[in-house]
Amino acid sequence: ILNVEQSPQSLHVQEGDSTNFTCSFPSSNFYALHWYRWETAKSPEALFVMTLNGDEKKKGRISATLNTKEGYSYLYIKGSQPEDSATYLCAFEADRGSTLGRLYFGRGTQLTVWP
Amino acid sequence: SQTIHQWPATLVQPVGSPLSLECTVEGTSNPNLYWYRQAAGRGLQLLFYSVGIGQISSEVPQNLSASRPQDRQFILSSKKLLLSDSGFYLCAWRWGGFTDTQYFGPGTRLTVL
């Protein structure tokens, strides 16, 4: 069983605060790391797909970094807004040849931003 | 553009009743298709995936089954639901290409009583 861990499990911040969370994954057989944003009553929305060690991706106030050698990725949100409230999921993709592109999801970090 | 549909949006079923959830994708051909479930307090668990018509891979043993009768149609079924089948079911698709992302449908909330 492949283990993907996310921390913290939940986070409450004030509007304007910057925040970050962690995704840990196996450092072997790495193919890609995916980040999703999942709002209540909606379907998960893709944020980033990262494949190379040292990758940094940015989308508005949200950015992510990747360290495949040590098996972790950070997601940062700068100046959090109430509309950022959601569960943030990361998913590990192992060597495509053996797994046919399946994703292994963490349990997510639930972010609540108070106005 | 591609669109993924799931229905029904919510479902309440008694224990022992059958189940059929349907997922269809528009605007693409030969997608990889996936069924996930999120049970209360747990992460997203992959149930089934398919790389083509009639090709189904099961991830965990359970009383659910999946079928892909057409290229862009994926069906999740059960003959007899258990209480533990309650959860949020998501269908997803992706291209088979390089570093492509996986796109999710709107989901079905299933409650088994």
PDB file of C-alpha atoms in Angstrom:
ATOM      1  CA  ILE A   1       0.000   0.000   0.000  1.00  0.00           C
ATOM      2  CA  LEU A   2       1.390   3.354  -1.008  1.00  0.00           C
ATOM      3  CA  ASN A   3       1.241   6.044   1.702  1.00  0.00           C
ATOM      4  CA  VAL A   4       0.568   9.717   1.001  1.00  0.00           C
ATOM      5  CA  GLU A   5       0.422  11.890   4.088  1.00  0.00           C
ATOM      6  CA  GLN A   6      -0.838  15.434   4.388  1.00  0.00           C
ATOM      7  CA  SER A   7      -0.409  17.796   7.301  1.00  0.00           C
ATOM      8  CA  PRO A   8      -1.965  19.461   9.062  1.00  0.00           C
ATOM      9  CA  GLN A   9      -5.331  17.765   8.844  1.00  0.00           C
ATOM     10  CA  SER A  10      -7.099  21.102   9.323  1.00  0.00           C
ATOM     11  CA  LEU A  11      -6.097  24.721   9.538  1.00  0.00           C
ATOM     12  CA  HIS A  12      -7.961  27.867  10.593  1.00  0.00           C
ATOM     13  CA  VAL A  13      -6.484  31.232   9.652  1.00  0.00           C
ATOM     14  CA  GLN A  14      -7.553  34.844   9.511  1.00  0.00           C
ATOM     15  CA  GLU A  15      -8.127  36.639   6.244  1.00  0.00           C
ATOM     16  CA  GLY A  16      -4.832  38.049   5.024  1.00  0.00           C
ATOM     17  CA  ASP A  17      -2.660  35.401   6.699  1.00  0.00           C
ATOM     18  CA  SER A  18      -0.322  33.353   4.575  1.00  0.00           C
ATOM     19  CA  THR A  19      -0.336  29.619   5.104  1.00  0.00           C
ATOM     20  CA  ASN A  20       1.284  26.453   3.911  1.00  0.00           C
ATOM     21  CA  PHE A  21       0.720  22.723   4.106  1.00  0.00           C
ATOM     22  CA  THR A  22       2.745  19.619   3.430  1.00  0.00           C
ATOM     23  CA  CYS A  23       2.322  16.504   1.336  1.00  0.00           C
ATOM     24  CA  SER A  24       4.692  13.559   1.938  1.00  0.00           C
ATOM     25  CA  PHE A  25       4.992  10.716  -0.528  1.00  0.00           C
ATOM     26  CA  PRO A  26       7.343   7.837  -1.411  1.00  0.00           C
ATOM     27  CA  SER A  27      10.592   9.007  -2.984  1.00  0.00           C
ATOM     28  CA  SER A  28      10.906   5.913  -5.161  1.00  0.00           C
ATOM     29  CA  ASN A  29       9.106   5.238  -8.457  1.00  0.00           C
ATOM     30  CA  PHE A  30       8.035   8.879  -8.633  1.00  0.00           C
ATOM     31  CA  TYR A  31       6.253  10.048 -11.765  1.00  0.00           C
ATOM     32  CA  ALA A  32       4.170  13.116 -10.801  1.00  0.00           C
ATOM     33  CA  LEU A  33       2.624  14.949  -7.881  1.00  0.00           C
ATOM     34  CA  HIS A  34      -0.832  16.481  -8.261  1.00  0.00           C
ATOM     35  CA  TRP A  35      -2.525  19.150  -6.137  1.00  0.00           C
ATOM     36  CA  TYR A  36      -6.298  19.618  -6.067  1.00  0.00           C
ATOM     37  CA  ARG A  37      -8.641  22.077  -4.421  1.00  0.00           C
ATOM     38  CA  TRP A  38     -11.958  20.623  -3.235  1.00  0.00           C
ATOM     39  CA  GLU A  39     -14.749  22.895  -2.142  1.00  0.00           C
ATOM     40  CA  THR A  40     -17.783  21.543  -0.330  1.00  0.00           C
ATOM     41  CA  ALA A  41     -20.523  20.298  -2.681  1.00  0.00           C
ATOM     42  CA  LYS A  42     -18.238  20.627  -5.714  1.00  0.00           C
ATOM     43  CA  SER A  43     -15.842  18.306  -7.488  1.00  0.00           C
ATOM     44  CA  PRO A  44     -12.072  18.519  -6.941  1.00  0.00           C
ATOM     45  CA  GLU A  45     -10.411  21.118  -9.132  1.00  0.00           C
ATOM     46  CA  ALA A  46      -6.884  20.531 -10.416  1.00  0.00           C
ATOM     47  CA  LEU A  47      -4.327  23.109  -9.289  1.00  0.00           C
ATOM     48  CA  PHE A  48      -0.927  21.768 -10.309  1.00  0.00           C
ATOM     49  CA  VAL A  49       0.826  18.757 -11.773  1.00  0.00           C
ATOM     50  CA  MET A  50       4.530  18.647 -10.968  1.00  0.00           C
ATOM     51  CA  THR A  51       7.059  16.178 -12.279  1.00  0.00           C
ATOM     52  CA  LEU A  52      10.602  17.463 -11.797  1.00  0.00           C
ATOM     53  CA  ASN A  53      12.584  17.757  -8.585  1.00  0.00           C
ATOM     54  CA  GLY A  54      12.766  21.444  -7.677  1.00  0.00           C
ATOM     55  CA  ASP A  55       9.640  22.302  -9.669  1.00  0.00           C
ATOM     56  CA  GLU A  56       7.805  25.399  -8.534  1.00  0.00           C
ATOM     57  CA  LYS A  57       4.348  26.236  -9.850  1.00  0.00           C
ATOM     58  CA  LYS A  58       2.209  29.290  -9.231  1.00  0.00           C
ATOM     59  CA  LYS A  59      -1.448  30.140  -9.843  1.00  0.00           C
ATOM     60  CA  GLY A  60      -2.462  33.519  -8.504  1.00  0.00           C
ATOM     61  CA  ARG A  61      -1.802  33.560  -4.764  1.00  0.00           C
ATOM     62  CA  ILE A  62      -1.238  29.793  -4.628  1.00  0.00           C
ATOM     63  CA  SER A  63       2.126  28.212  -5.271  1.00  0.00           C
ATOM     64  CA  ALA A  64       3.679  24.789  -4.812  1.00  0.00           C
ATOM     65  CA  THR A  65       7.144  23.314  -4.585  1.00  0.00           C
ATOM     66  CA  LEU A  66       8.375  19.781  -5.117  1.00  0.00           C
ATOM     67  CA  ASN A  67      11.231  17.749  -3.650  1.00  0.00           C
ATOM     68  CA  THR A  68      11.212  14.270  -5.149  1.00  0.00           C
ATOM     69  CA  LYS A  69      14.485  13.167  -3.499  1.00  0.00           C
ATOM     70  CA  GLU A  70      13.083  13.524  -0.004  1.00  0.00           C
ATOM     71  CA  GLY A  71       9.449  12.945  -0.971  1.00  0.00           C
ATOM     72  CA  TYR A  72       7.587  16.109  -0.084  1.00  0.00           C
ATOM     73  CA  SER A  73       5.692  18.987  -1.622  1.00  0.00           C
ATOM     74  CA  TYR A  74       4.567  22.257  -0.060  1.00  0.00           C
ATOM     75  CA  LEU A  75       1.508  24.256  -1.015  1.00  0.00           C
ATOM     76  CA  TYR A  76       1.549  27.960  -0.111  1.00  0.00           C
ATOM     77  CA  ILE A  77      -1.306  30.422  -0.070  1.00  0.00           C
ATOM     78  CA  LYS A  78      -0.332  34.065   0.218  1.00  0.00           C
ATOM     79  CA  GLY A  79      -2.813  36.481   1.788  1.00  0.00           C
ATOM     80  CA  SER A  80      -5.587  33.926   2.376  1.00  0.00           C
ATOM     81  CA  GLN A  81      -9.123  34.949   1.514  1.00  0.00           C
ATOM     82  CA  PRO A  82     -12.416  33.384   2.699  1.00  0.00           C
ATOM     83  CA  GLU A  83     -12.938  31.985  -0.811  1.00  0.00           C
ATOM     84  CA  ASP A  84      -9.747  29.943  -0.343  1.00  0.00           C
ATOM     85  CA  SER A  85     -11.597  27.845   2.220  1.00  0.00           C
ATOM     86  CA  ALA A  86     -11.561  24.298   0.884  1.00  0.00           C
ATOM     87  CA  THR A  87      -9.876  20.950   1.298  1.00  0.00           C
ATOM     88  CA  TYR A  88      -6.529  20.748  -0.479  1.00  0.00           C
ATOM     89  CA  LEU A  89      -5.627  17.297  -1.729  1.00  0.00           C
ATOM     90  CA  CYS A  90      -2.351  16.016  -3.010  1.00  0.00           C
ATOM     91  CA  ALA A  91      -2.002  12.878  -5.083  1.00  0.00           C
ATOM     92  CA  PHE A  92       1.081  10.845  -5.912  1.00  0.00           C
ATOM     93  CA  GLU A  93       1.459   9.189  -9.283  1.00  0.00           C
ATOM     94  CA  ALA A  94       3.902   6.323  -9.502  1.00  0.00           C
ATOM     95  CA  ASP A  95       5.695   4.944 -12.518  1.00  0.00           C
ATOM     96  CA  ARG A  96       3.072   5.134 -15.250  1.00  0.00           C
ATOM     97  CA  GLY A  97       3.957   1.827 -16.836  1.00  0.00           C
ATOM     98  CA  SER A  98       2.896  -0.286 -13.908  1.00  0.00           C
ATOM     99  CA  THR A  99       0.018   1.735 -12.521  1.00  0.00           C
ATOM    100  CA  LEU A 100      -1.769   2.972 -15.656  1.00  0.00           C
ATOM    101  CA  GLY A 101      -1.849   6.507 -14.338  1.00  0.00           C
ATOM    102  CA  ARG A 102      -3.709   5.908 -11.105  1.00  0.00           C
ATOM    103  CA  LEU A 103      -3.375   8.527  -8.388  1.00  0.00           C
ATOM    104  CA  TYR A 104      -2.818   7.868  -4.685  1.00  0.00           C
ATOM    105  CA  PHE A 105      -4.521  10.566  -2.675  1.00  0.00           C
ATOM    106  CA  GLY A 106      -3.755  11.924   0.757  1.00  0.00           C
ATOM    107  CA  ARG A 107      -6.607  12.692   3.150  1.00  0.00           C
ATOM    108  CA  GLY A 108      -6.309  16.402   2.510  1.00  0.00           C
ATOM    109  CA  THR A 109      -5.816  19.560   4.537  1.00  0.00           C
ATOM    110  CA  GLN A 110      -9.051  21.364   5.348  1.00  0.00           C
ATOM    111  CA  LEU A 111      -8.464  25.117   5.283  1.00  0.00           C
ATOM    112  CA  THR A 112     -10.908  27.593   6.824  1.00  0.00           C
ATOM    113  CA  VAL A 113     -10.251  31.296   6.336  1.00  0.00           C
ATOM    114  CA  TRP A 114     -12.159  33.596   8.694  1.00  0.00           C
ATOM    115  CA  PRO A 115     -13.048  37.107   7.536  1.00  0.00           C
TER     116      PRO A 115
ATOM    117  CA  SER B   1     -14.197  21.285 -24.286  1.00  0.00           C
ATOM    118  CA  GLN B   2     -14.631  18.185 -22.215  1.00  0.00           C
ATOM    119  CA  THR B   3     -17.440  17.658 -19.716  1.00  0.00           C
ATOM    120  CA  ILE B   4     -18.063  14.867 -17.259  1.00  0.00           C
ATOM    121  CA  HIS B   5     -21.535  14.055 -15.977  1.00  0.00           C
ATOM    122  CA  GLN B   6     -22.589  11.963 -13.030  1.00  0.00           C
ATOM    123  CA  TRP B   7     -26.028  11.015 -11.797  1.00  0.00           C
ATOM    124  CA  PRO B   8     -27.833  10.964  -9.577  1.00  0.00           C
ATOM    125  CA  ALA B   9     -26.418  13.748  -7.415  1.00  0.00           C
ATOM    126  CA  THR B  10     -27.773  12.242  -4.197  1.00  0.00           C
ATOM    127  CA  LEU B  11     -29.193   8.839  -3.375  1.00  0.00           C
ATOM    128  CA  VAL B  12     -30.642   7.248  -0.264  1.00  0.00           C
ATOM    129  CA  GLN B  13     -30.947   3.481  -0.456  1.00  0.00           C
ATOM    130  CA  PRO B  14     -31.863   0.731   2.015  1.00  0.00           C
ATOM    131  CA  VAL B  15     -29.363  -1.957   2.924  1.00  0.00           C
ATOM    132  CA  GLY B  16     -29.578  -4.863   0.520  1.00  0.00           C
ATOM    133  CA  SER B  17     -30.916  -2.845  -2.382  1.00  0.00           C
ATOM    134  CA  PRO B  18     -29.119  -2.645  -5.754  1.00  0.00           C
ATOM    135  CA  LEU B  19     -27.115   0.322  -6.979  1.00  0.00           C
ATOM    136  CA  SER B  20     -26.327   1.839 -10.333  1.00  0.00           C
ATOM    137  CA  LEU B  21     -24.347   5.051 -10.716  1.00  0.00           C
ATOM    138  CA  GLU B  22     -23.588   6.379 -14.144  1.00  0.00           C
ATOM    139  CA  CYS B  23     -20.809   8.561 -15.460  1.00  0.00           C
ATOM    140  CA  THR B  24     -20.416   9.894 -18.979  1.00  0.00           C
ATOM    141  CA  VAL B  25     -17.724  12.039 -20.561  1.00  0.00           C
ATOM    142  CA  GLU B  26     -18.264  14.368 -23.492  1.00  0.00           C
ATOM    143  CA  GLY B  27     -15.777  15.951 -25.838  1.00  0.00           C
ATOM    144  CA  THR B  28     -13.091  13.310 -25.770  1.00  0.00           C
ATOM    145  CA  SER B  29     -12.466   9.792 -26.980  1.00  0.00           C
ATOM    146  CA  ASN B  30     -10.812   6.781 -25.379  1.00  0.00           C
ATOM    147  CA  PRO B  31     -10.296   8.419 -21.982  1.00  0.00           C
ATOM    148  CA  ASN B  32      -9.012   6.592 -18.928  1.00  0.00           C
ATOM    149  CA  LEU B  33     -11.936   6.450 -16.487  1.00  0.00           C
ATOM    150  CA  TYR B  34     -11.905   6.110 -12.696  1.00  0.00           C
ATOM    151  CA  TRP B  35     -14.341   5.574  -9.838  1.00  0.00           C
ATOM    152  CA  TYR B  36     -13.367   6.927  -6.411  1.00  0.00           C
ATOM    153  CA  ARG B  37     -15.111   6.891  -3.078  1.00  0.00           C
ATOM    154  CA  GLN B  38     -14.677   9.080  -0.031  1.00  0.00           C
ATOM    155  CA  ALA B  39     -16.133   7.512   3.076  1.00  0.00           C
ATOM    156  CA  ALA B  40     -16.737   9.622   6.178  1.00  0.00           C
ATOM    157  CA  GLY B  41     -13.433  10.714   7.730  1.00  0.00           C
ATOM    158  CA  ARG B  42     -11.338   9.048   5.041  1.00  0.00           C
ATOM    159  CA  GLY B  43      -9.444  10.086   1.959  1.00  0.00           C
ATOM    160  CA  LEU B  44     -10.286   9.434  -1.647  1.00  0.00           C
ATOM    161  CA  GLN B  45     -10.064   5.733  -2.387  1.00  0.00           C
ATOM    162  CA  LEU B  46      -9.740   4.432  -5.925  1.00  0.00           C
ATOM    163  CA  LEU B  47     -12.297   1.698  -6.583  1.00  0.00           C
ATOM    164  CA  PHE B  48     -12.014   0.920 -10.289  1.00  0.00           C
ATOM    165  CA  TYR B  49     -10.275   2.206 -13.373  1.00  0.00           C
ATOM    166  CA  SER B  50     -10.614   1.498 -17.054  1.00  0.00           C
ATOM    167  CA  VAL B  51      -8.367   2.171 -20.026  1.00  0.00           C
ATOM    168  CA  GLY B  52     -10.859   1.009 -22.644  1.00  0.00           C
ATOM    169  CA  ILE B  53     -14.263  -0.513 -23.404  1.00  0.00           C
ATOM    170  CA  GLY B  54     -14.792  -3.673 -21.396  1.00  0.00           C
ATOM    171  CA  GLN B  55     -11.456  -3.259 -19.550  1.00  0.00           C
ATOM    172  CA  ILE B  56     -11.919  -2.876 -15.810  1.00  0.00           C
ATOM    173  CA  SER B  57      -9.304  -3.028 -13.069  1.00  0.00           C
ATOM    174  CA  SER B  58     -10.430  -3.357  -9.476  1.00  0.00           C
ATOM    175  CA  GLU B  59      -8.373  -1.881  -6.683  1.00  0.00           C
ATOM    176  CA  VAL B  60     -10.030  -3.321  -3.595  1.00  0.00           C
ATOM    177  CA  PRO B  61     -12.260  -6.367  -3.026  1.00  0.00           C
ATOM    178  CA  GLN B  62     -15.792  -5.300  -2.175  1.00  0.00           C
ATOM    179  CA  ASN B  63     -19.382  -5.836  -3.202  1.00  0.00           C
ATOM    180  CA  LEU B  64     -19.165  -3.227  -5.955  1.00  0.00           C
ATOM    181  CA  SER B  65     -18.545  -3.777  -9.636  1.00  0.00           C
ATOM    182  CA  ALA B  66     -17.921  -1.522 -12.610  1.00  0.00           C
ATOM    183  CA  SER B  67     -18.593  -1.758 -16.300  1.00  0.00           C
ATOM    184  CA  ARG B  68     -17.674   0.254 -19.357  1.00  0.00           C
ATOM    185  CA  PRO B  69     -20.213  -0.601 -22.054  1.00  0.00           C
ATOM    186  CA  GLN B  70     -19.263   2.353 -24.268  1.00  0.00           C
ATOM    187  CA  ASP B  71     -16.105   4.396 -24.748  1.00  0.00           C
ATOM    188  CA  ARG B  72     -17.294   7.328 -22.659  1.00  0.00           C
ATOM    189  CA  GLN B  73     -19.624   5.611 -20.218  1.00  0.00           C
ATOM    190  CA  PHE B  74     -18.605   4.156 -16.873  1.00  0.00           C
ATOM    191  CA  ILE B  75     -21.100   2.479 -14.534  1.00  0.00           C
ATOM    192  CA  LEU B  76     -20.704   1.547 -10.885  1.00  0.00           C
ATOM    193  CA  SER B  77     -23.037  -1.155  -9.591  1.00  0.00           C
ATOM    194  CA  SER B  78     -23.881  -3.270  -6.632  1.00  0.00           C
ATOM    195  CA  LYS B  79     -26.333  -6.130  -6.246  1.00  0.00           C
ATOM    196  CA  LYS B  80     -26.785  -5.609  -2.511  1.00  0.00           C
ATOM    197  CA  LEU B  81     -25.683  -2.451  -0.729  1.00  0.00           C
ATOM    198  CA  LEU B  82     -24.038  -2.516   2.680  1.00  0.00           C
ATOM    199  CA  LEU B  83     -24.046   0.244   5.283  1.00  0.00           C
ATOM    200  CA  SER B  84     -20.326   0.646   4.664  1.00  0.00           C
ATOM    201  CA  ASP B  85     -21.022   1.592   1.033  1.00  0.00           C
ATOM    202  CA  SER B  86     -22.221   5.024   2.151  1.00  0.00           C
ATOM    203  CA  GLY B  87     -20.013   7.824   0.927  1.00  0.00           C
ATOM    204  CA  PHE B  88     -19.294  10.298  -1.807  1.00  0.00           C
ATOM    205  CA  TYR B  89     -18.615   8.700  -5.187  1.00  0.00           C
ATOM    206  CA  LEU B  90     -16.597  10.523  -7.774  1.00  0.00           C
ATOM    207  CA  CYS B  91     -16.012   9.619 -11.383  1.00  0.00           C
ATOM    208  CA  ALA B  92     -12.910  10.993 -13.084  1.00  0.00           C
ATOM    209  CA  TRP B  93     -11.253  10.916 -16.488  1.00  0.00           C
ATOM    210  CA  ARG B  94      -7.891  11.762 -17.954  1.00  0.00           C
ATOM    211  CA  TRP B  95      -6.006  11.532 -21.191  1.00  0.00           C
ATOM    212  CA  GLY B  96      -3.384   8.836 -21.420  1.00  0.00           C
ATOM    213  CA  GLY B  97      -0.810  11.492 -22.290  1.00  0.00           C
ATOM    214  CA  PHE B  98       2.203  12.929 -20.525  1.00  0.00           C
ATOM    215  CA  THR B  99       1.708  14.838 -17.240  1.00  0.00           C
ATOM    216  CA  ASP B 100      -1.980  15.243 -17.891  1.00  0.00           C
ATOM    217  CA  THR B 101      -4.269  15.957 -14.986  1.00  0.00           C
ATOM    218  CA  GLN B 102      -7.312  14.019 -13.882  1.00  0.00           C
ATOM    219  CA  TYR B 103     -10.717  15.708 -14.070  1.00  0.00           C
ATOM    220  CA  PHE B 104     -13.517  14.908 -11.677  1.00  0.00           C
ATOM    221  CA  GLY B 105     -17.269  14.802 -12.083  1.00  0.00           C
ATOM    222  CA  PRO B 106     -19.699  16.464  -9.663  1.00  0.00           C
ATOM    223  CA  GLY B 107     -20.086  13.334  -7.548  1.00  0.00           C
ATOM    224  CA  THR B 108     -22.917  11.295  -6.038  1.00  0.00           C
ATOM    225  CA  ARG B 109     -23.670  11.351  -2.322  1.00  0.00           C
ATOM    226  CA  LEU B 110     -24.868   7.855  -1.380  1.00  0.00           C
ATOM    227  CA  THR B 111     -26.461   7.139   1.980  1.00  0.00           C
ATOM    228  CA  VAL B 112     -27.281   3.538   2.823  1.00  0.00           C
ATOM    229  CA  LEU B 113     -29.755   3.152   5.683  1.00  0.00           C
TER     230      LEU B 113
END
